[in-house]
mmCIF file of C-alpha atoms in Angstrom:
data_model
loop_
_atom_site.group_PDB
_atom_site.id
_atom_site.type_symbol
_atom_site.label_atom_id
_atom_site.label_comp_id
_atom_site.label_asym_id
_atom_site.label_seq_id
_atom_site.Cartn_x
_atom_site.Cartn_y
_atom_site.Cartn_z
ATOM 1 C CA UNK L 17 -23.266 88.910 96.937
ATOM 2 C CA UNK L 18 -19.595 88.486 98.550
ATOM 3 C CA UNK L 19 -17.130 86.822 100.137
ATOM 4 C CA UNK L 20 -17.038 86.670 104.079
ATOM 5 C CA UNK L 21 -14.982 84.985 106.679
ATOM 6 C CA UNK L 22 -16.245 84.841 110.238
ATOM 7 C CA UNK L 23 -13.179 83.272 112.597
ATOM 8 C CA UNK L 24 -14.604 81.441 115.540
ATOM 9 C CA UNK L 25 -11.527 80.967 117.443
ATOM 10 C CA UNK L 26 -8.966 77.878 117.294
ATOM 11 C CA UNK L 27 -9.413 75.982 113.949
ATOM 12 C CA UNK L 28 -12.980 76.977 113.648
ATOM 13 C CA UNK L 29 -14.349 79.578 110.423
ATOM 14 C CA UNK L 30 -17.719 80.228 108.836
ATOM 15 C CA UNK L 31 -17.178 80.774 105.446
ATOM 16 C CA UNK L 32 -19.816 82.456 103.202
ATOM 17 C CA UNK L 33 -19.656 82.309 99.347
ATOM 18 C CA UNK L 34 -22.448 84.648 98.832
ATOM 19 C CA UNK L 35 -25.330 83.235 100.438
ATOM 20 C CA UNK L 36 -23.689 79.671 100.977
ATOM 21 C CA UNK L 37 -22.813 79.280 104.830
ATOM 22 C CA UNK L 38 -19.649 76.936 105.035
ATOM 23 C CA UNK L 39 -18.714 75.967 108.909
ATOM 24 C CA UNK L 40 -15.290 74.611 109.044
ATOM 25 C CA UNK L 41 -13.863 72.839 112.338
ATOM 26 C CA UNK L 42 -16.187 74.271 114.867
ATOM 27 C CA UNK L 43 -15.053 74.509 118.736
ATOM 28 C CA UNK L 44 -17.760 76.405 120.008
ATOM 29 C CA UNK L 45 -18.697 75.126 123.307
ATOM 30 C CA UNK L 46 -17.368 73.188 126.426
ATOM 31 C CA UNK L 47 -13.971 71.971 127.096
ATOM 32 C CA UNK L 48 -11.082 70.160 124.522
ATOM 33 C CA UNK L 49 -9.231 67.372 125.931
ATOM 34 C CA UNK L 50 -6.852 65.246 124.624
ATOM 35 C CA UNK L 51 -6.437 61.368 126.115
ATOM 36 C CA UNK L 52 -5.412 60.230 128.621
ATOM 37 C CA UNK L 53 -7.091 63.139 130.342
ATOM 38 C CA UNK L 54 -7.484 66.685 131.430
ATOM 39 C CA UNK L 55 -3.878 66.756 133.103
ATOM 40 C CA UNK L 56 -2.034 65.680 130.011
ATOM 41 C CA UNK L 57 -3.822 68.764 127.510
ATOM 42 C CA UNK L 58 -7.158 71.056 128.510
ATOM 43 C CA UNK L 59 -8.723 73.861 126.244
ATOM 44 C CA UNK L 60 -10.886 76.133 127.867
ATOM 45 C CA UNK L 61 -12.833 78.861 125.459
ATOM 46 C CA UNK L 62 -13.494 82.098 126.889
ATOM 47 C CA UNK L 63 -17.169 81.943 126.011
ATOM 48 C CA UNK L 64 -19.166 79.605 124.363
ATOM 49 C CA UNK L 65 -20.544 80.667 121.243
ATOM 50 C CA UNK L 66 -23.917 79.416 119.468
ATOM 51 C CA UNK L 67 -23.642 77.625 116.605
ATOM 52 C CA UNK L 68 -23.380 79.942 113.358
ATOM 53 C CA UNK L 69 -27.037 78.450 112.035
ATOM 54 C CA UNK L 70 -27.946 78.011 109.675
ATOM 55 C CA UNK L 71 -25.074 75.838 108.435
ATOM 56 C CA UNK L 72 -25.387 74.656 104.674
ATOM 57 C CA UNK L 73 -22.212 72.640 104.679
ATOM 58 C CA UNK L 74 -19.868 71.174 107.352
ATOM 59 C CA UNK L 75 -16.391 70.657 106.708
ATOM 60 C CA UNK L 76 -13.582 69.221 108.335
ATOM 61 C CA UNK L 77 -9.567 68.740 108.006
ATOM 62 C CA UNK L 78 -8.990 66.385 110.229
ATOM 63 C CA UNK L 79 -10.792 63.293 112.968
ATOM 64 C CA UNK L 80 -8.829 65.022 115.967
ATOM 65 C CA UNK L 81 -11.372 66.252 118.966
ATOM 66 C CA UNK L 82 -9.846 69.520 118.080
ATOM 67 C CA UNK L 83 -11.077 69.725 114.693
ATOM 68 C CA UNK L 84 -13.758 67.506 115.218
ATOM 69 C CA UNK L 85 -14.908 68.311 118.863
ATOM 70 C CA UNK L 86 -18.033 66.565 119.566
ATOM 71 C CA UNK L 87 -19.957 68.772 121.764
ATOM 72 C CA UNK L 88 -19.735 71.629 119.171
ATOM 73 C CA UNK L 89 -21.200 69.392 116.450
ATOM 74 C CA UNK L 90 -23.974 68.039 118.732
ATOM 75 C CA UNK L 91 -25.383 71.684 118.385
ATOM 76 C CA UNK L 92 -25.822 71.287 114.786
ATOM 77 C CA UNK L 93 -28.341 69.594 112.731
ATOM 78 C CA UNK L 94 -27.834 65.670 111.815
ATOM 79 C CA UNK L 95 -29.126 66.335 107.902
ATOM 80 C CA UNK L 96 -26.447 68.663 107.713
ATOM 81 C CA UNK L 97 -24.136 67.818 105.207
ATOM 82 C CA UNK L 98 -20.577 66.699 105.970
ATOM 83 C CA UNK L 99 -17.621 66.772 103.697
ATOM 84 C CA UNK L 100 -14.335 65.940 105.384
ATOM 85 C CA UNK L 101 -10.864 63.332 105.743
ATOM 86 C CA UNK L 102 -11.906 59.933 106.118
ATOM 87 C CA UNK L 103 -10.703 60.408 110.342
ATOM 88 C CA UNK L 104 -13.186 63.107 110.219
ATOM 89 C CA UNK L 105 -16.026 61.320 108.174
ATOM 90 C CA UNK L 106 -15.739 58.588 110.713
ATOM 91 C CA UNK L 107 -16.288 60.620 114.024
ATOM 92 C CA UNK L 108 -19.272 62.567 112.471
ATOM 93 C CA UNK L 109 -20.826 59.461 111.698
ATOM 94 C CA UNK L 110 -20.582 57.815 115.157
ATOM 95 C CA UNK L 111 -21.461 61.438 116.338
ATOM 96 C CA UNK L 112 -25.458 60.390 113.972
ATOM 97 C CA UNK L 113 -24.768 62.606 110.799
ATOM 98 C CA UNK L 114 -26.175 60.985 108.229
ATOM 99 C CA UNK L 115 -24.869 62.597 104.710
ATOM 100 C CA UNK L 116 -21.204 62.075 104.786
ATOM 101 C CA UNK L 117 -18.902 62.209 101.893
ATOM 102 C CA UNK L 118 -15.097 61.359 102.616
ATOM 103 C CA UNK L 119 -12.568 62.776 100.447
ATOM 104 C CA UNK L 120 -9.233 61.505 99.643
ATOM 105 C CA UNK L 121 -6.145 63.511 98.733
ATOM 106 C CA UNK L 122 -6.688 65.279 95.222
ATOM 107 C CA UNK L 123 -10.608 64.213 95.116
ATOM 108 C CA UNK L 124 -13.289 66.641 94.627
ATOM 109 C CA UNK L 125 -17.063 67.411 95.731
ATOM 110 C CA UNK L 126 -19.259 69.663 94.576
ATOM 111 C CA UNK L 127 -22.322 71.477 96.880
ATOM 112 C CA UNK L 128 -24.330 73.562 94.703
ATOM 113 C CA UNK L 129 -22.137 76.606 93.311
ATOM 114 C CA UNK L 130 -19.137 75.310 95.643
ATOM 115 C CA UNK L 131 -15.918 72.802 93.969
ATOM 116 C CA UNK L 132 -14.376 71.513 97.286
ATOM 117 C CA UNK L 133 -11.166 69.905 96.575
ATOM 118 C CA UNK L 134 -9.210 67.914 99.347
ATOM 119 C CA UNK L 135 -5.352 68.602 99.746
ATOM 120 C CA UNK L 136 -2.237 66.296 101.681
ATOM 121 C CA UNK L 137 -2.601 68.366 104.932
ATOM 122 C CA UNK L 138 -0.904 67.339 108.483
ATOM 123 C CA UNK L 139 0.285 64.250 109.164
ATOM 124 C CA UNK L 140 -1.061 63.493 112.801
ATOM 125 C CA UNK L 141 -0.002 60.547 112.194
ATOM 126 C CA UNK L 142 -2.083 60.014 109.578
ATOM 127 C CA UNK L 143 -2.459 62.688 107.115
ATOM 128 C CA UNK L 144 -5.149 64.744 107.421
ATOM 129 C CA UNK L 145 -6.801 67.235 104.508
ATOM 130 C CA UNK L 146 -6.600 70.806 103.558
ATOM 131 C CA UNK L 147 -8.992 72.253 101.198
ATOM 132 C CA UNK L 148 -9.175 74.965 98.142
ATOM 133 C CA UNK L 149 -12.919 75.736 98.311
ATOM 134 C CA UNK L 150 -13.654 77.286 94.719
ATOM 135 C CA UNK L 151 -16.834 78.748 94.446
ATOM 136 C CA UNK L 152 -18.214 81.989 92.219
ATOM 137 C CA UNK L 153 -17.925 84.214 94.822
ATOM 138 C CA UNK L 154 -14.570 83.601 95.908
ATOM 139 C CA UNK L 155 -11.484 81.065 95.976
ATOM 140 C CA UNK L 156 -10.011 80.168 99.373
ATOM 141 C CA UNK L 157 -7.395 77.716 100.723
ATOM 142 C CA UNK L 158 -7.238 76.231 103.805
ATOM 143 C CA UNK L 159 -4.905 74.523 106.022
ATOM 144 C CA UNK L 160 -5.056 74.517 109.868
ATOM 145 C CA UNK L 161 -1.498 72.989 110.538
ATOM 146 C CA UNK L 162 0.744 74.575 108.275
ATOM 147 C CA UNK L 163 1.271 72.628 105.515
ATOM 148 C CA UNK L 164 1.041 72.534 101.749
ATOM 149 C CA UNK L 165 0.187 69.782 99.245
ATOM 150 C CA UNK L 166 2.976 70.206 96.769
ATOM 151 C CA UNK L 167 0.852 68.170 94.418
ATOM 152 C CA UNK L 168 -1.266 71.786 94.517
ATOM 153 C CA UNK L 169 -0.510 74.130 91.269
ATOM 154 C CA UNK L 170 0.244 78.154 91.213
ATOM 155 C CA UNK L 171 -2.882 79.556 91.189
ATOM 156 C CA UNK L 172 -4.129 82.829 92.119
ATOM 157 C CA UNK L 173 -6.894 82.836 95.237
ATOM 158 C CA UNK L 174 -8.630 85.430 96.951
ATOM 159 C CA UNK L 175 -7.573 84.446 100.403
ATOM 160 C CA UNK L 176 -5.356 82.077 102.315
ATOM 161 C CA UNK L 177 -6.032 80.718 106.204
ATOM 162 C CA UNK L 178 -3.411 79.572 107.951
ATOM 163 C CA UNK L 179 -1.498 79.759 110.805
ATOM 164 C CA UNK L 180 1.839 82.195 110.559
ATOM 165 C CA UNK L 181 4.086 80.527 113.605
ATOM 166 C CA UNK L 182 5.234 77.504 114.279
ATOM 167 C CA UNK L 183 4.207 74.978 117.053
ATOM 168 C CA UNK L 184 6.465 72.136 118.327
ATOM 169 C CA UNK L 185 7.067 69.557 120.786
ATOM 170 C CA UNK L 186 10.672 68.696 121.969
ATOM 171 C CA UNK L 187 12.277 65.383 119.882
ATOM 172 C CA UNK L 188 9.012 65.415 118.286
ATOM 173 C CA UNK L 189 9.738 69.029 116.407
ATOM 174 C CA UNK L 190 7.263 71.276 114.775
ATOM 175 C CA UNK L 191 3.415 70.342 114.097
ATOM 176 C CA UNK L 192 1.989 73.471 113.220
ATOM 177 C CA UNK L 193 4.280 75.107 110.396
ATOM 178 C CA UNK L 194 2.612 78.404 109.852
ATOM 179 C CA UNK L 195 5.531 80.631 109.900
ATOM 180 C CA UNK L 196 7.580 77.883 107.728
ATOM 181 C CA UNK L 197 5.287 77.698 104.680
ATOM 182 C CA UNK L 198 3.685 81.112 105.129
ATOM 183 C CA UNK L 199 6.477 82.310 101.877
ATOM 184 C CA UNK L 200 5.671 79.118 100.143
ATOM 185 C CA UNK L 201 2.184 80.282 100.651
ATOM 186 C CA UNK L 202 2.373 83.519 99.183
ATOM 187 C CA UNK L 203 4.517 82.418 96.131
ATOM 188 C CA UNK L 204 1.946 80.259 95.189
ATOM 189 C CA UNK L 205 -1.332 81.661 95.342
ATOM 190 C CA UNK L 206 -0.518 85.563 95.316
ATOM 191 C CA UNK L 207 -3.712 86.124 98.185
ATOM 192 C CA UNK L 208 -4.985 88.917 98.337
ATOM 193 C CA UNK L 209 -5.427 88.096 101.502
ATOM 194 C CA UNK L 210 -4.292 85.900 104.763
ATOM 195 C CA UNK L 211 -5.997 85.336 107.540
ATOM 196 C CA UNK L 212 -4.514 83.942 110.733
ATOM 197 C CA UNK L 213 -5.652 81.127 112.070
ATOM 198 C CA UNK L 214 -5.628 78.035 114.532
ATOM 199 C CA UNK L 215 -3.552 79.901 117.440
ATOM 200 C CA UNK L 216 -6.635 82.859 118.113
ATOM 201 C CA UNK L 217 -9.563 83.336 120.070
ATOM 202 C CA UNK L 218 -8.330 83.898 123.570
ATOM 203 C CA UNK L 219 -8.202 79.920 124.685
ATOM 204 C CA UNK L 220 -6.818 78.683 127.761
ATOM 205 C CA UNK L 221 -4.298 75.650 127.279
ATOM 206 C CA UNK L 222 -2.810 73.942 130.497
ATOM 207 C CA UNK L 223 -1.752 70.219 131.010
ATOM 208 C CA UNK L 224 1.614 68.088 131.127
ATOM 209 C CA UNK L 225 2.160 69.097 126.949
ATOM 210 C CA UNK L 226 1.322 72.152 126.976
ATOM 211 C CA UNK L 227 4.165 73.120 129.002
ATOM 212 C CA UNK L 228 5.992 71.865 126.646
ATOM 213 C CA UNK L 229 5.206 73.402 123.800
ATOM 214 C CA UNK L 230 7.608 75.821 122.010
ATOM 215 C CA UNK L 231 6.717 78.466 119.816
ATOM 216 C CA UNK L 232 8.384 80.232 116.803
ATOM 217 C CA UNK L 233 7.472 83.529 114.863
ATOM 218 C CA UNK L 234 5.117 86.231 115.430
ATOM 219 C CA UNK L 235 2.028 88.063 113.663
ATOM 220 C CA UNK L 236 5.062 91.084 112.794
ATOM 221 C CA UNK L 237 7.068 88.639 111.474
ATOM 222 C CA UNK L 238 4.574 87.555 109.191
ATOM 223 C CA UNK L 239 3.162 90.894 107.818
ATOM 224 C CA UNK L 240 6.873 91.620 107.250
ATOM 225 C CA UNK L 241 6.752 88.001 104.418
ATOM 226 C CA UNK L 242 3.735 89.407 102.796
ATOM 227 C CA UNK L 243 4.481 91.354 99.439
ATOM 228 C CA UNK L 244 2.621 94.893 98.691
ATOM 229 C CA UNK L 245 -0.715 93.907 97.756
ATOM 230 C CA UNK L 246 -1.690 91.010 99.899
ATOM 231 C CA UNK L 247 -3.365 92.131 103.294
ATOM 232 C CA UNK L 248 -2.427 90.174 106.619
ATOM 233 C CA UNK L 249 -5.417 89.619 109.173
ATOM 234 C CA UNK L 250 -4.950 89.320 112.887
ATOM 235 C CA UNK L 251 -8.069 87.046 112.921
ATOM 236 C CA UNK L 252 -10.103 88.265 115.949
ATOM 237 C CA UNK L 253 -12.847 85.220 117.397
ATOM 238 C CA UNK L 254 -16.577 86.759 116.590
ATOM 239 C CA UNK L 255 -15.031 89.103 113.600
ATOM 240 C CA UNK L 256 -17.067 88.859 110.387
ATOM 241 C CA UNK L 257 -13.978 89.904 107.712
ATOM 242 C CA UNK L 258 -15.158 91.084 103.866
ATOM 243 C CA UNK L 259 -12.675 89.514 101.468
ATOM 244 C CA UNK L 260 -11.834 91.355 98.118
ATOM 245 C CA UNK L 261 -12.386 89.061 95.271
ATOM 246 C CA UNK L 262 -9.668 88.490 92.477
ATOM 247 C CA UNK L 263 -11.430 87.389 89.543
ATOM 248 C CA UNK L 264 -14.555 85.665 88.702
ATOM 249 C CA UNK L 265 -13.890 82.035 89.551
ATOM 250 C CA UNK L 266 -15.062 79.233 87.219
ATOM 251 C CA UNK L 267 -16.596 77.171 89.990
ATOM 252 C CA UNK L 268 -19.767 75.682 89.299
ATOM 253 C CA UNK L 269 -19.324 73.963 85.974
ATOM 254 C CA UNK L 270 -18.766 70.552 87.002
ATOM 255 C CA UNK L 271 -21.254 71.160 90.043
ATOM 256 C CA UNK L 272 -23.775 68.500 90.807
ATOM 257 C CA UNK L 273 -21.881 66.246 92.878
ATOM 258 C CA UNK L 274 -19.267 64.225 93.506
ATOM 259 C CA UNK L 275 -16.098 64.092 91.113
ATOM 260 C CA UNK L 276 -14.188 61.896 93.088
ATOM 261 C CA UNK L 277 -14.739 60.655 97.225
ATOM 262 C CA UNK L 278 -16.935 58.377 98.883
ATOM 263 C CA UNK L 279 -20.410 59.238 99.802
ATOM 264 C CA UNK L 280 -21.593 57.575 102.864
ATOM 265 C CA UNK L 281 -24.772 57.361 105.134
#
């Protein structure tokens, strides 16, 4: 048994705790727009990719089409299980998933070996969740924007995703803040590992905002953050990574369901 990480380009991951397959914020097929329309923000992928089945668990940071992009999920099951914000929760279940549990802010779920526990994440405007997925095999945080819950505590994890630059918008300022908490990030949780995310896989942007989008940092910037120790991964879309583990984790105790969050469906 191990820990693997499989980046799928954008936000998108397969996580595997073993033999537990963990798909998180899949874009994996057709186009990403944002409204009003394709001239105000497009996403083309490179390829389309099949979905990673099977899937035991679907999570998901935030309701955004981005994170929660409708024609990737219609190639999954509607019995799989969904664990995500209360955004996301909402868009699977209009999209006919049928065993949803929402999770607020400090709330926890439990699926099988795996302790899920929701963070603050990005405000967009609302704000969205990260996640510290605890499981015997391995202990990983996750945050697509950039941002940490402060209400977190110093603990040591196997591996951190996240993006290392910043994003922004004129007036409207930064809304990915990779390179920003990337320190904050390491002080923390002492990875042994970070993975880049939400920036990779080769996608085509054009539209009215994306012209107008600024960007600060750089992957060398990042590995140059990063004490001795802790290994930096240019995430490549389609790469299956092997993750070290720390320590045995104590995940699993408390597993058998929900701690805290709303079940639905």
């Amino acid at each position: 048994m191990a820990l693997h990480a499989t980046y799928l380009g954008a936000n998108g991951w397969l996580l595997e705790f073993g033999a537990l397959r963990v798909l998180v914020d899949p874009w994996l097929t057709g186009p990403l727009e944002f409204p009003p329309g394709a001239w105000f923000f497009r996403g083309e992928l490179p390829q389309d990719r099949p979905a990673p089945l099977p899937v035991d668990l679907l999570v998901l940071t935030q309701g955004l089409p981005d994170h929660c992009h409708p024609a990737s999920l219609a190639l999954l099951p509607s019995t799989t299980p969904v664990v995500g914000s209360p955004a996301a929760v909402a868009r699977a279940r209009a999209l006919g998933f049928s065993e949803l549990t929402a999770l607020a802010h400090g709330e926890r779920h439990c699926h099988e070996q795996l302790q899920l526990t929701a963070s603050a994440g990005a405000p967009v405007p609302q704000v969205e969740n990260g996640y510290l997925f605890d499981h015997p095999e391995g202990r990983i945080y996750l945050e697509p924007h950039g941002f940490l819950d402060a209400a977190l505590p110093e603990q040591p994890l196997d591996a951190v995703i996240t993006p290392v630059v910043d994003l922004g918008l004129p007036v409207v300022g930064a809304f990915v803040k990779g390179q920003q908490v990337l320190p904050q990030l390491v002080q923390r949780f002492k990875p042994l590992a970070v993975l880049v995310s939400t920036t990779g896989g080769e996608v085509r942007f054009e539209g009215a905002l994306n012209r107008l989008l600024w960007l600060k940092g750089s992957l060398e910037a990042a590995a140059a953050e990063l004490p001795e120790g802790c290994r930096l991964i240019d995430s490549k879309a389609g790469e299956r990574y092997r993750l070290e583990q720390r320590q045995p984790s104590t995940a699993g105790a408390s597993a058998g369901g929900t701690n805290a969050g709303t079940a639905a469906g």
